[in-house]
Tab-separated table of N, CA and C in Angstrom:
chain	number	residue	atom	x	y	z
A	1	MET	N	0.847	-1.155	0.000
A	1	MET	CA	0.000	0.000	0.000
A	1	MET	C	0.896	1.223	0.000
A	2	PRO	N	0.583	2.204	-0.880
A	2	PRO	CA	1.397	3.405	-0.921
A	2	PRO	C	1.238	4.188	0.369
A	3	SER	N	2.258	4.939	0.670
A	3	SER	CA	2.260	5.655	1.946
A	3	SER	C	1.305	6.844	1.936
A	4	GLY	N	0.958	7.408	0.759
A	4	GLY	CA	0.074	8.572	0.681
A	4	GLY	C	-1.387	8.216	0.917
A	5	GLN	N	-1.753	6.993	0.744
A	5	GLN	CA	-3.152	6.597	0.912
A	5	GLN	C	-3.326	5.898	2.242
A	6	THR	N	-4.406	6.251	2.903
A	6	THR	CA	-4.715	5.563	4.159
A	6	THR	C	-5.990	4.788	3.965
A	7	GLN	N	-6.018	3.657	4.559
A	7	GLN	CA	-7.198	2.816	4.434
A	7	GLN	C	-8.159	3.161	5.566
A	8	ALA	N	-9.424	3.351	5.202
A	8	ALA	CA	-10.431	3.670	6.213
A	8	ALA	C	-10.659	2.443	7.071
A	9	THR	N	-10.582	2.678	8.343
A	9	THR	CA	-10.798	1.557	9.256
A	9	THR	C	-12.236	1.589	9.725
A	10	THR	N	-12.882	0.499	9.617
A	10	THR	CA	-14.263	0.397	10.070
A	10	THR	C	-14.350	-0.713	11.087
A	11	MET	N	-15.224	-0.504	12.012
A	11	MET	CA	-15.463	-1.540	13.017
A	11	MET	C	-16.833	-2.124	12.761
A	12	ASN	N	-16.887	-3.369	12.688
A	12	ASN	CA	-18.160	-4.049	12.516
A	12	ASN	C	-18.678	-4.458	13.884
A	13	LEU	N	-19.608	-3.637	14.381
A	13	LEU	CA	-20.209	-3.949	15.669
A	13	LEU	C	-21.576	-4.557	15.431
A	14	PRO	N	-21.971	-5.448	16.247
A	14	PRO	CA	-23.302	-6.046	16.065
A	14	PRO	C	-24.387	-5.018	16.407
A	15	ASN	N	-25.492	-5.081	15.677
A	15	ASN	CA	-26.600	-4.146	15.879
A	15	ASN	C	-27.279	-4.334	17.224
A	16	GLU	N	-27.114	-5.466	17.826
A	16	GLU	CA	-27.758	-5.705	19.111
A	16	GLU	C	-27.130	-4.858	20.215
A	17	ALA	N	-25.976	-4.323	19.962
A	17	ALA	CA	-25.301	-3.553	20.998
A	17	ALA	C	-25.968	-2.205	21.214
A	18	TYR	N	-26.699	-1.723	20.211
A	18	TYR	CA	-27.334	-0.409	20.316
A	18	TYR	C	-28.842	-0.579	20.383
A	19	LEU	N	-29.450	0.042	21.353
A	19	LEU	CA	-30.906	0.028	21.464
A	19	LEU	C	-31.428	1.370	20.973
A	20	LEU	N	-32.011	1.362	19.795
A	20	LEU	CA	-32.548	2.580	19.202
A	20	LEU	C	-34.064	2.602	19.392
A	21	PRO	N	-34.630	3.803	19.570
A	21	PRO	CA	-36.095	3.872	19.705
A	21	PRO	C	-36.765	3.595	18.366
A	22	GLN	N	-38.024	3.278	18.433
A	22	GLN	CA	-38.786	3.057	17.211
A	22	GLN	C	-38.855	4.376	16.440
A	23	SER	N	-38.965	4.291	15.129
A	23	SER	CA	-39.014	5.514	14.327
A	23	SER	C	-40.311	6.268	14.620
A	24	ILE	N	-40.166	7.584	14.713
A	24	ILE	CA	-41.308	8.431	15.029
A	24	ILE	C	-41.892	8.929	13.713
A	25	PRO	N	-43.186	8.729	13.488
A	25	PRO	CA	-43.764	9.219	12.230
A	25	PRO	C	-43.801	10.741	12.225
A	26	MET	N	-43.400	11.328	11.103
A	26	MET	CA	-43.354	12.783	11.013
A	26	MET	C	-44.598	13.366	10.341
A	27	TRP	N	-45.414	12.554	9.702
A	27	TRP	CA	-46.594	13.092	9.041
A	27	TRP	C	-47.778	12.213	9.322
A	28	PRO	N	-48.846	12.681	9.697
A	28	PRO	CA	-49.158	14.024	10.165
A	28	PRO	C	-48.707	14.199	11.611
A	29	PRO	N	-48.205	15.372	11.935
A	29	PRO	CA	-47.724	15.578	13.292
A	29	PRO	C	-48.841	15.543	14.332
A	30	VAL	N	-50.016	16.061	13.979
A	30	VAL	CA	-51.166	16.005	14.887
A	30	VAL	C	-52.403	15.660	14.075
A	31	TRP	N	-53.461	15.305	14.751
A	31	TRP	CA	-54.659	14.830	14.062
A	31	TRP	C	-55.338	15.916	13.234
A	32	TRP	N	-55.236	17.185	13.621
A	32	TRP	CA	-55.949	18.249	12.914
A	32	TRP	C	-55.148	18.834	11.752
A	33	THR	N	-54.032	18.236	11.426
A	33	THR	CA	-53.245	18.707	10.285
A	33	THR	C	-54.050	18.605	8.993
A	34	TRP	N	-54.834	17.544	8.877
A	34	TRP	CA	-55.643	17.374	7.669
A	34	TRP	C	-56.703	18.466	7.564
A	35	LEU	N	-57.217	18.915	8.697
A	35	LEU	CA	-58.187	20.012	8.675
A	35	LEU	C	-57.540	21.303	8.181
A	36	LEU	N	-56.340	21.585	8.664
A	36	LEU	CA	-55.637	22.781	8.202
A	36	LEU	C	-55.311	22.695	6.712
A	37	LEU	N	-54.904	21.527	6.281
A	37	LEU	CA	-54.598	21.341	4.865
A	37	LEU	C	-55.851	21.523	4.008
A	38	ALA	N	-56.975	20.972	4.460
A	38	ALA	CA	-58.236	21.146	3.727
A	38	ALA	C	-58.662	22.609	3.716
A	39	LEU	N	-58.493	23.304	4.837
A	39	LEU	CA	-58.837	24.720	4.907
A	39	LEU	C	-57.956	25.541	3.964
A	40	LEU	N	-56.683	25.227	3.911
A	40	LEU	CA	-55.771	25.930	3.010
A	40	LEU	C	-56.174	25.722	1.550
A	41	ILE	N	-56.503	24.505	1.188
A	41	ILE	CA	-56.934	24.215	-0.182
A	41	ILE	C	-58.241	24.936	-0.492
A	42	LEU	N	-59.154	24.974	0.477
A	42	LEU	CA	-60.417	25.679	0.291
A	42	LEU	C	-60.190	27.179	0.101
A	43	LEU	N	-59.307	27.768	0.902
A	43	LEU	CA	-59.013	29.195	0.772
A	43	LEU	C	-58.374	29.517	-0.580
A	44	ILE	N	-57.487	28.673	-1.034
A	44	ILE	CA	-56.876	28.881	-2.350
A	44	ILE	C	-57.937	28.789	-3.443
A	45	GLY	N	-58.848	27.838	-3.322
A	45	GLY	CA	-59.935	27.711	-4.296
A	45	GLY	C	-60.847	28.924	-4.309
A	46	VAL	N	-61.196	29.441	-3.131
A	46	VAL	CA	-62.042	30.636	-3.046
A	46	VAL	C	-61.315	31.835	-3.640
A	47	PHE	N	-60.023	31.971	-3.354
A	47	PHE	CA	-59.235	33.075	-3.909
A	47	PHE	C	-59.217	33.020	-5.433
A	48	ILE	N	-58.982	31.846	-5.983
A	48	ILE	CA	-58.959	31.690	-7.439
A	48	ILE	C	-60.330	31.996	-8.031
A	49	PHE	N	-61.408	31.565	-7.362
A	49	PHE	CA	-62.763	31.836	-7.839
A	49	PHE	C	-63.040	33.334	-7.897
A	50	TYR	N	-62.687	34.067	-6.841
A	50	TYR	CA	-62.943	35.505	-6.826
A	50	TYR	C	-62.070	36.257	-7.826
A	51	ARG	N	-60.846	35.825	-8.005
A	51	ARG	CA	-59.996	36.472	-9.009
A	51	ARG	C	-60.559	36.248	-10.419
A	52	TYR	N	-61.066	35.052	-10.699
A	52	TYR	CA	-61.661	34.764	-12.001
A	52	TYR	C	-62.931	35.585	-12.199
A	53	ARG	N	-63.745	35.685	-11.152
A	53	ARG	CA	-64.972	36.479	-11.244
A	53	ARG	C	-64.660	37.956	-11.492
A	54	ARG	N	-63.634	38.458	-10.826
A	54	ARG	CA	-63.220	39.845	-11.042
A	54	ARG	C	-62.701	40.032	-12.469
A	55	TYR	N	-61.960	39.063	-12.962
A	55	TYR	CA	-61.448	39.109	-14.334
A	55	TYR	C	-62.602	39.176	-15.334
A	56	LYS	N	-63.627	38.350	-15.141
A	56	LYS	CA	-64.776	38.350	-16.037
A	56	LYS	C	-65.574	39.647	-15.925
A	57	LYS	N	-65.676	40.179	-14.706
A	57	LYS	CA	-66.452	41.392	-14.485
A	57	LYS	C	-65.795	42.600	-15.144
A	58	ARG	N	-64.493	42.591	-15.271
A	58	ARG	CA	-63.769	43.729	-15.836
A	58	ARG	C	-63.434	43.559	-17.315
A	59	THR	N	-64.109	42.647	-17.962
A	59	THR	CA	-63.877	42.432	-19.386
A	59	THR	C	-64.181	43.691	-20.190
A	60	TYR	N	-65.223	44.415	-19.789
A	60	TYR	CA	-65.597	45.618	-20.533
A	60	TYR	C	-64.476	46.650	-20.514
A	61	ARG	N	-63.694	46.682	-19.444
A	61	ARG	CA	-62.580	47.636	-19.387
A	61	ARG	C	-61.514	47.284	-20.421
A	62	ARG	N	-61.188	46.008	-20.500
A	62	ARG	CA	-60.182	45.589	-21.475
A	62	ARG	C	-60.653	45.868	-22.902
A	63	GLU	N	-61.936	45.587	-23.167
A	63	GLU	CA	-62.470	45.843	-24.502
A	63	GLU	C	-62.481	47.338	-24.817
A	64	ALA	N	-62.826	48.157	-23.833
A	64	ALA	CA	-62.845	49.606	-24.047
A	64	ALA	C	-61.436	50.138	-24.294
A	65	LEU	N	-60.466	49.625	-23.562
A	65	LEU	CA	-59.081	50.069	-23.765
A	65	LEU	C	-58.584	49.716	-25.160
A	66	THR	N	-58.908	48.525	-25.626
A	66	THR	CA	-58.475	48.158	-26.974
A	66	THR	C	-59.200	48.992	-28.021
A	67	ALA	N	-60.481	49.310	-27.778
A	67	ALA	CA	-61.222	50.136	-28.742
A	67	ALA	C	-60.625	51.531	-28.828
A	68	VAL	N	-60.276	52.112	-27.686
A	68	VAL	CA	-59.694	53.458	-27.696
A	68	VAL	C	-58.317	53.432	-28.340
A	69	THR	N	-57.527	52.444	-28.019
A	69	THR	CA	-56.154	52.393	-28.510
A	69	THR	C	-56.095	52.115	-30.013
A	70	LYS	N	-56.872	51.145	-30.483
A	70	LYS	CA	-56.760	50.729	-31.878
A	70	LYS	C	-57.456	51.666	-32.852
A	71	SER	N	-58.632	52.131	-32.498
A	71	SER	CA	-59.426	52.836	-33.498
A	71	SER	C	-59.191	54.337	-33.536
A	72	THR	N	-58.510	54.909	-32.563
A	72	THR	CA	-58.347	56.362	-32.559
A	72	THR	C	-57.413	56.849	-33.659
A	73	ASP	N	-56.549	56.006	-34.169
A	73	ASP	CA	-55.645	56.435	-35.241
A	73	ASP	C	-56.391	56.635	-36.562
A	74	ASP	N	-57.447	55.864	-36.778
A	74	ASP	CA	-58.169	55.901	-38.047
A	74	ASP	C	-59.281	56.947	-38.078
A	75	LEU	N	-59.633	57.504	-36.944
A	75	LEU	CA	-60.793	58.393	-36.862
A	75	LEU	C	-60.403	59.854	-37.024
A	76	SER	N	-61.399	60.641	-37.430
A	76	SER	CA	-61.187	62.087	-37.467
A	76	SER	C	-61.216	62.611	-36.033
A	77	ASP	N	-60.900	63.881	-35.864
A	77	ASP	CA	-60.853	64.452	-34.519
A	77	ASP	C	-62.219	64.413	-33.839
A	78	LYS	N	-63.263	64.759	-34.576
A	78	LYS	CA	-64.606	64.748	-33.987
A	78	LYS	C	-65.031	63.330	-33.631
A	79	GLU	N	-64.766	62.381	-34.515
A	79	GLU	CA	-65.117	60.985	-34.235
A	79	GLU	C	-64.344	60.451	-33.037
A	80	CYS	N	-63.110	60.893	-32.880
A	80	CYS	CA	-62.293	60.468	-31.740
A	80	CYS	C	-62.892	60.990	-30.431
A	81	ILE	N	-63.325	62.249	-30.432
A	81	ILE	CA	-63.965	62.811	-29.237
A	81	ILE	C	-65.265	62.074	-28.944
A	82	LEU	N	-66.058	61.811	-29.980
A	82	LEU	CA	-67.308	61.069	-29.794
A	82	LEU	C	-67.047	59.672	-29.238
A	83	LEU	N	-65.994	59.026	-29.734
A	83	LEU	CA	-65.648	57.696	-29.239
A	83	LEU	C	-65.310	57.740	-27.753
A	84	CYS	N	-64.523	58.719	-27.331
A	84	CYS	CA	-64.162	58.826	-25.911
A	84	CYS	C	-65.397	59.061	-25.046
A	85	HIS	N	-66.293	59.935	-25.500
A	85	HIS	CA	-67.533	60.181	-24.755
A	85	HIS	C	-68.382	58.913	-24.675
A	86	GLU	N	-68.504	58.219	-25.799
A	86	GLU	CA	-69.330	57.012	-25.845
A	86	GLU	C	-68.760	55.911	-24.951
A	87	ILE	N	-67.454	55.753	-24.964
A	87	ILE	CA	-66.847	54.706	-24.142
A	87	ILE	C	-67.022	55.018	-22.662
A	88	ILE	N	-66.902	56.285	-22.288
A	88	ILE	CA	-67.121	56.657	-20.886
A	88	ILE	C	-68.546	56.301	-20.480
A	89	ARG	N	-69.516	56.617	-21.330
A	89	ARG	CA	-70.917	56.311	-21.008
A	89	ARG	C	-71.158	54.803	-20.942
A	90	ARG	N	-70.566	54.055	-21.852
A	90	ARG	CA	-70.765	52.599	-21.836
A	90	ARG	C	-70.129	51.952	-20.610
A	91	CYS	N	-68.984	52.460	-20.191
A	91	CYS	CA	-68.359	51.934	-18.971
A	91	CYS	C	-69.241	52.207	-17.758
A	92	LEU	N	-69.849	53.373	-17.719
A	92	LEU	CA	-70.754	53.683	-16.612
A	92	LEU	C	-71.982	52.776	-16.634
A	93	ILE	N	-72.511	52.514	-17.816
A	93	ILE	CA	-73.662	51.617	-17.924
A	93	ILE	C	-73.270	50.208	-17.495
A	94	SER	N	-72.060	49.771	-17.827
A	94	SER	CA	-71.594	48.445	-17.404
A	94	SER	C	-71.480	48.342	-15.893
A	95	GLU	N	-71.243	49.460	-15.233
A	95	GLU	CA	-71.169	49.488	-13.768
A	95	GLU	C	-72.532	49.775	-13.142
A	96	ASN	N	-73.604	49.703	-13.929
A	96	ASN	CA	-74.978	49.976	-13.471
A	96	ASN	C	-75.149	51.405	-12.981
A	97	LYS	N	-74.520	52.339	-13.636
A	97	LYS	CA	-74.656	53.762	-13.315
A	97	LYS	C	-75.388	54.455	-14.466
A	98	THR	N	-76.580	53.982	-14.802
A	98	THR	CA	-77.300	54.510	-15.958
A	98	THR	C	-77.745	55.954	-15.753
A	99	GLU	N	-78.077	56.321	-14.514
A	99	GLU	CA	-78.486	57.708	-14.264
A	99	GLU	C	-77.323	58.657	-14.528
A	100	MET	N	-76.151	58.246	-14.108
A	100	MET	CA	-74.975	59.088	-14.317
A	100	MET	C	-74.611	59.145	-15.802
A	101	ALA	N	-74.749	58.024	-16.496
A	101	ALA	CA	-74.417	57.985	-17.920
A	101	ALA	C	-75.380	58.826	-18.745
A	102	ALA	N	-76.589	59.076	-18.241
A	102	ALA	CA	-77.585	59.850	-18.978
A	102	ALA	C	-77.391	61.358	-18.824
A	103	LEU	N	-76.470	61.783	-17.983
A	103	LEU	CA	-76.245	63.218	-17.786
A	103	LEU	C	-75.668	63.856	-19.050
A	104	PRO	N	-75.882	65.158	-19.246
A	104	PRO	CA	-75.211	65.848	-20.361
A	104	PRO	C	-73.694	65.804	-20.176
A	105	SER	N	-72.980	65.946	-21.263
A	105	SER	CA	-71.523	65.774	-21.240
A	105	SER	C	-70.835	66.658	-20.216
A	106	THR	N	-71.215	67.935	-20.144
A	106	THR	CA	-70.522	68.837	-19.213
A	106	THR	C	-70.738	68.406	-17.771
A	107	LEU	N	-71.985	68.069	-17.408
A	107	LEU	CA	-72.252	67.627	-16.030
A	107	LEU	C	-71.580	66.289	-15.735
A	108	LEU	N	-71.640	65.394	-16.704
A	108	LEU	CA	-71.031	64.079	-16.517
A	108	LEU	C	-69.533	64.194	-16.287
A	109	LEU	N	-68.860	64.952	-17.134
A	109	LEU	CA	-67.407	65.054	-17.014
A	109	LEU	C	-66.998	65.843	-15.777
A	110	GLU	N	-67.809	66.819	-15.350
A	110	GLU	CA	-67.519	67.516	-14.094
A	110	GLU	C	-67.643	66.564	-12.911
A	111	LYS	N	-68.656	65.712	-12.960
A	111	LYS	CA	-68.851	64.743	-11.878
A	111	LYS	C	-67.713	63.714	-11.855
A	112	ILE	N	-67.283	63.313	-13.032
A	112	ILE	CA	-66.173	62.358	-13.120
A	112	ILE	C	-64.878	62.999	-12.630
A	113	ASP	N	-64.681	64.275	-12.948
A	113	ASP	CA	-63.456	64.971	-12.535
A	113	ASP	C	-63.301	65.021	-11.019
A	114	ARG	N	-64.393	65.000	-10.289
A	114	ARG	CA	-64.309	65.034	-8.823
A	114	ARG	C	-63.666	63.769	-8.259
A	115	THR	N	-63.741	62.676	-9.000
A	115	THR	CA	-63.196	61.410	-8.514
A	115	THR	C	-61.788	61.132	-9.021
A	116	MET	N	-61.257	62.012	-9.868
A	116	MET	CA	-59.950	61.760	-10.479
A	116	MET	C	-58.889	62.699	-9.922
A	117	PRO	N	-57.615	62.286	-9.967
A	117	PRO	CA	-56.536	63.192	-9.567
A	117	PRO	C	-56.456	64.389	-10.514
A	118	LYS	N	-55.908	65.474	-10.035
A	118	LYS	CA	-55.824	66.715	-10.829
A	118	LYS	C	-55.120	66.498	-12.166
A	119	LYS	N	-54.112	65.658	-12.162
A	119	LYS	CA	-53.306	65.450	-13.368
A	119	LYS	C	-54.116	64.839	-14.514
A	120	TYR	N	-55.140	64.053	-14.180
A	120	TYR	CA	-55.895	63.326	-15.199
A	120	TYR	C	-57.342	63.788	-15.323
A	121	GLN	N	-57.637	65.001	-14.987
A	121	GLN	CA	-59.013	65.474	-15.086
A	121	GLN	C	-59.339	65.883	-16.517
A	122	PHE	N	-60.584	65.635	-16.893
A	122	PHE	CA	-61.032	65.978	-18.244
A	122	PHE	C	-61.108	67.487	-18.444
A	123	SER	N	-61.252	68.242	-17.369
A	123	SER	CA	-61.336	69.702	-17.505
A	123	SER	C	-60.034	70.292	-18.046
A	124	LEU	N	-58.925	69.581	-17.879
A	124	LEU	CA	-57.646	70.057	-18.413
A	124	LEU	C	-57.579	69.958	-19.936
A	125	LEU	N	-58.484	69.182	-20.526
A	125	LEU	CA	-58.473	69.011	-21.980
A	125	LEU	C	-59.072	70.210	-22.704
A	126	GLY	N	-59.768	71.058	-21.982
A	126	GLY	CA	-60.310	72.275	-22.587
A	126	GLY	C	-61.729	72.102	-23.093
A	127	ASP	N	-62.252	73.208	-23.626
A	127	ASP	CA	-63.637	73.218	-24.106
A	127	ASP	C	-63.833	72.357	-25.344
A	128	THR	N	-62.778	72.114	-26.078
A	128	THR	CA	-62.904	71.305	-27.291
A	128	THR	C	-63.401	69.906	-26.961
A	129	PHE	N	-62.934	69.358	-25.857
A	129	PHE	CA	-63.367	68.014	-25.483
A	129	PHE	C	-64.826	68.024	-25.033
A	130	PHE	N	-65.247	69.072	-24.325
A	130	PHE	CA	-66.617	69.139	-23.833
A	130	PHE	C	-67.611	69.453	-24.959
A	131	ASP	N	-67.249	70.398	-25.811
A	131	ASP	CA	-68.170	70.859	-26.851
A	131	ASP	C	-67.939	70.186	-28.198
A	132	GLY	N	-66.907	69.393	-28.321
A	132	GLY	CA	-66.549	68.773	-29.599
A	132	GLY	C	-67.661	67.986	-30.254
A	133	PRO	N	-68.403	67.174	-29.509
A	133	PRO	CA	-69.470	66.405	-30.166
A	133	PRO	C	-70.581	67.273	-30.750
A	134	TYR	N	-70.713	68.523	-30.295
A	134	TYR	CA	-71.810	69.382	-30.731
A	134	TYR	C	-71.378	70.377	-31.808
A	135	ARG	N	-70.131	70.384	-32.178
A	135	ARG	CA	-69.635	71.288	-33.220
A	135	ARG	C	-69.663	70.584	-34.572
A	136	HIS	N	-69.693	71.402	-35.634
A	136	HIS	CA	-69.689	70.818	-36.978
A	136	HIS	C	-68.306	70.318	-37.358
A	137	SER	N	-67.289	71.070	-37.004
A	137	SER	CA	-65.926	70.634	-37.324
A	137	SER	C	-65.029	70.924	-36.119
A	138	VAL	N	-64.137	70.001	-35.889
A	138	VAL	CA	-63.219	70.107	-34.751
A	138	VAL	C	-61.824	69.786	-35.252
A	139	GLU	N	-60.859	70.574	-34.813
A	139	GLU	CA	-59.466	70.277	-35.137
A	139	GLU	C	-58.678	70.201	-33.842
A	140	LEU	N	-57.994	69.098	-33.670
A	140	LEU	CA	-57.169	68.887	-32.482
A	140	LEU	C	-55.705	68.850	-32.893
A	141	THR	N	-54.861	69.381	-32.037
A	141	THR	CA	-53.427	69.222	-32.254
A	141	THR	C	-53.051	67.806	-31.827
A	142	PRO	N	-51.945	67.301	-32.308
A	142	PRO	CA	-51.536	65.954	-31.875
A	142	PRO	C	-51.371	65.845	-30.352
A	143	GLU	N	-50.938	66.932	-29.709
A	143	GLU	CA	-50.784	66.903	-28.249
A	143	GLU	C	-52.143	66.803	-27.563
A	144	GLN	N	-53.131	67.568	-28.069
A	144	GLN	CA	-54.470	67.501	-27.493
A	144	GLN	C	-55.073	66.113	-27.685
A	145	ARG	N	-54.866	65.569	-28.855
A	145	ARG	CA	-55.421	64.244	-29.154
A	145	ARG	C	-54.796	63.175	-28.260
A	146	SER	N	-53.482	63.212	-28.109
A	146	SER	CA	-52.831	62.205	-27.260
A	146	SER	C	-53.202	62.404	-25.794
A	147	ALA	N	-53.359	63.656	-25.347
A	147	ALA	CA	-53.776	63.905	-23.962
A	147	ALA	C	-55.192	63.398	-23.727
A	148	MET	N	-56.070	63.571	-24.710
A	148	MET	CA	-57.445	63.095	-24.589
A	148	MET	C	-57.483	61.571	-24.501
A	149	ILE	N	-56.720	60.912	-25.343
A	149	ILE	CA	-56.685	59.450	-25.331
A	149	ILE	C	-56.062	58.953	-24.034
A	150	LYS	N	-55.005	59.602	-23.592
A	150	LYS	CA	-54.334	59.205	-22.350
A	150	LYS	C	-55.269	59.359	-21.150
A	151	THR	N	-55.994	60.469	-21.085
A	151	THR	CA	-56.914	60.695	-19.970
A	151	THR	C	-58.063	59.699	-20.006
A	152	THR	N	-58.592	59.434	-21.184
A	152	THR	CA	-59.685	58.466	-21.306
A	152	THR	C	-59.217	57.075	-20.913
A	153	ARG	N	-58.037	56.686	-21.341
A	153	ARG	CA	-57.500	55.371	-20.975
A	153	ARG	C	-57.277	55.274	-19.469
A	154	TYR	N	-56.765	56.345	-18.873
A	154	TYR	CA	-56.560	56.345	-17.422
A	154	TYR	C	-57.894	56.174	-16.704
A	155	TRP	N	-58.915	56.898	-17.151
A	155	TRP	CA	-60.211	56.804	-16.487
A	155	TRP	C	-60.790	55.404	-16.631
A	156	ILE	N	-60.657	54.794	-17.807
A	156	ILE	CA	-61.189	53.443	-18.012
A	156	ILE	C	-60.522	52.466	-17.050
A	157	ARG	N	-59.213	52.584	-16.875
A	157	ARG	CA	-58.494	51.665	-15.992
A	157	ARG	C	-58.828	51.877	-14.522
A	158	LYS	N	-59.004	53.126	-14.101
A	158	LYS	CA	-59.069	53.430	-12.671
A	158	LYS	C	-60.446	53.809	-12.147
A	159	HIS	N	-61.449	53.908	-12.988
A	159	HIS	CA	-62.705	54.495	-12.522
A	159	HIS	C	-63.433	53.606	-11.522
A	160	HIS	N	-64.039	54.262	-10.570
A	160	HIS	CA	-64.940	53.632	-9.601
A	160	HIS	C	-66.124	54.567	-9.416
A	161	ALA	N	-66.646	55.072	-10.505
A	161	ALA	CA	-67.697	56.090	-10.438
A	161	ALA	C	-68.968	55.531	-9.837
């Protein structure tokens, strides 16, 4: 045997020399563990159910956001303003706020502005947004148009009117 390697020495002792206790079962630690496990599974199921229900309930928001985003490039300025007004009213109707949706545009948007932060209020868009649907011709600058779309999209995402 080379001097650099050492042989591991093992002692073969009989197993009868050691008295070991019986193995302790680790699962379930107590009788009510199954109740806790069932409760946890039930809570996860209820959570998933409510998240799915919320997802289905907010489908109109996703559809409205895609309508505003996709179709505003193809529309004229007046049609774009009409689309934003119509989507706001339809979102309110989807939330069962038909009385609020039936208000004239100026009253409706003033009421909506009370629930929104200053940065995203419709009153910042100017009279063109309020009176646009009632004018024969409307011209918006690209900045006004993008601000109108941005504010409408923000309201669709965050509204709790």
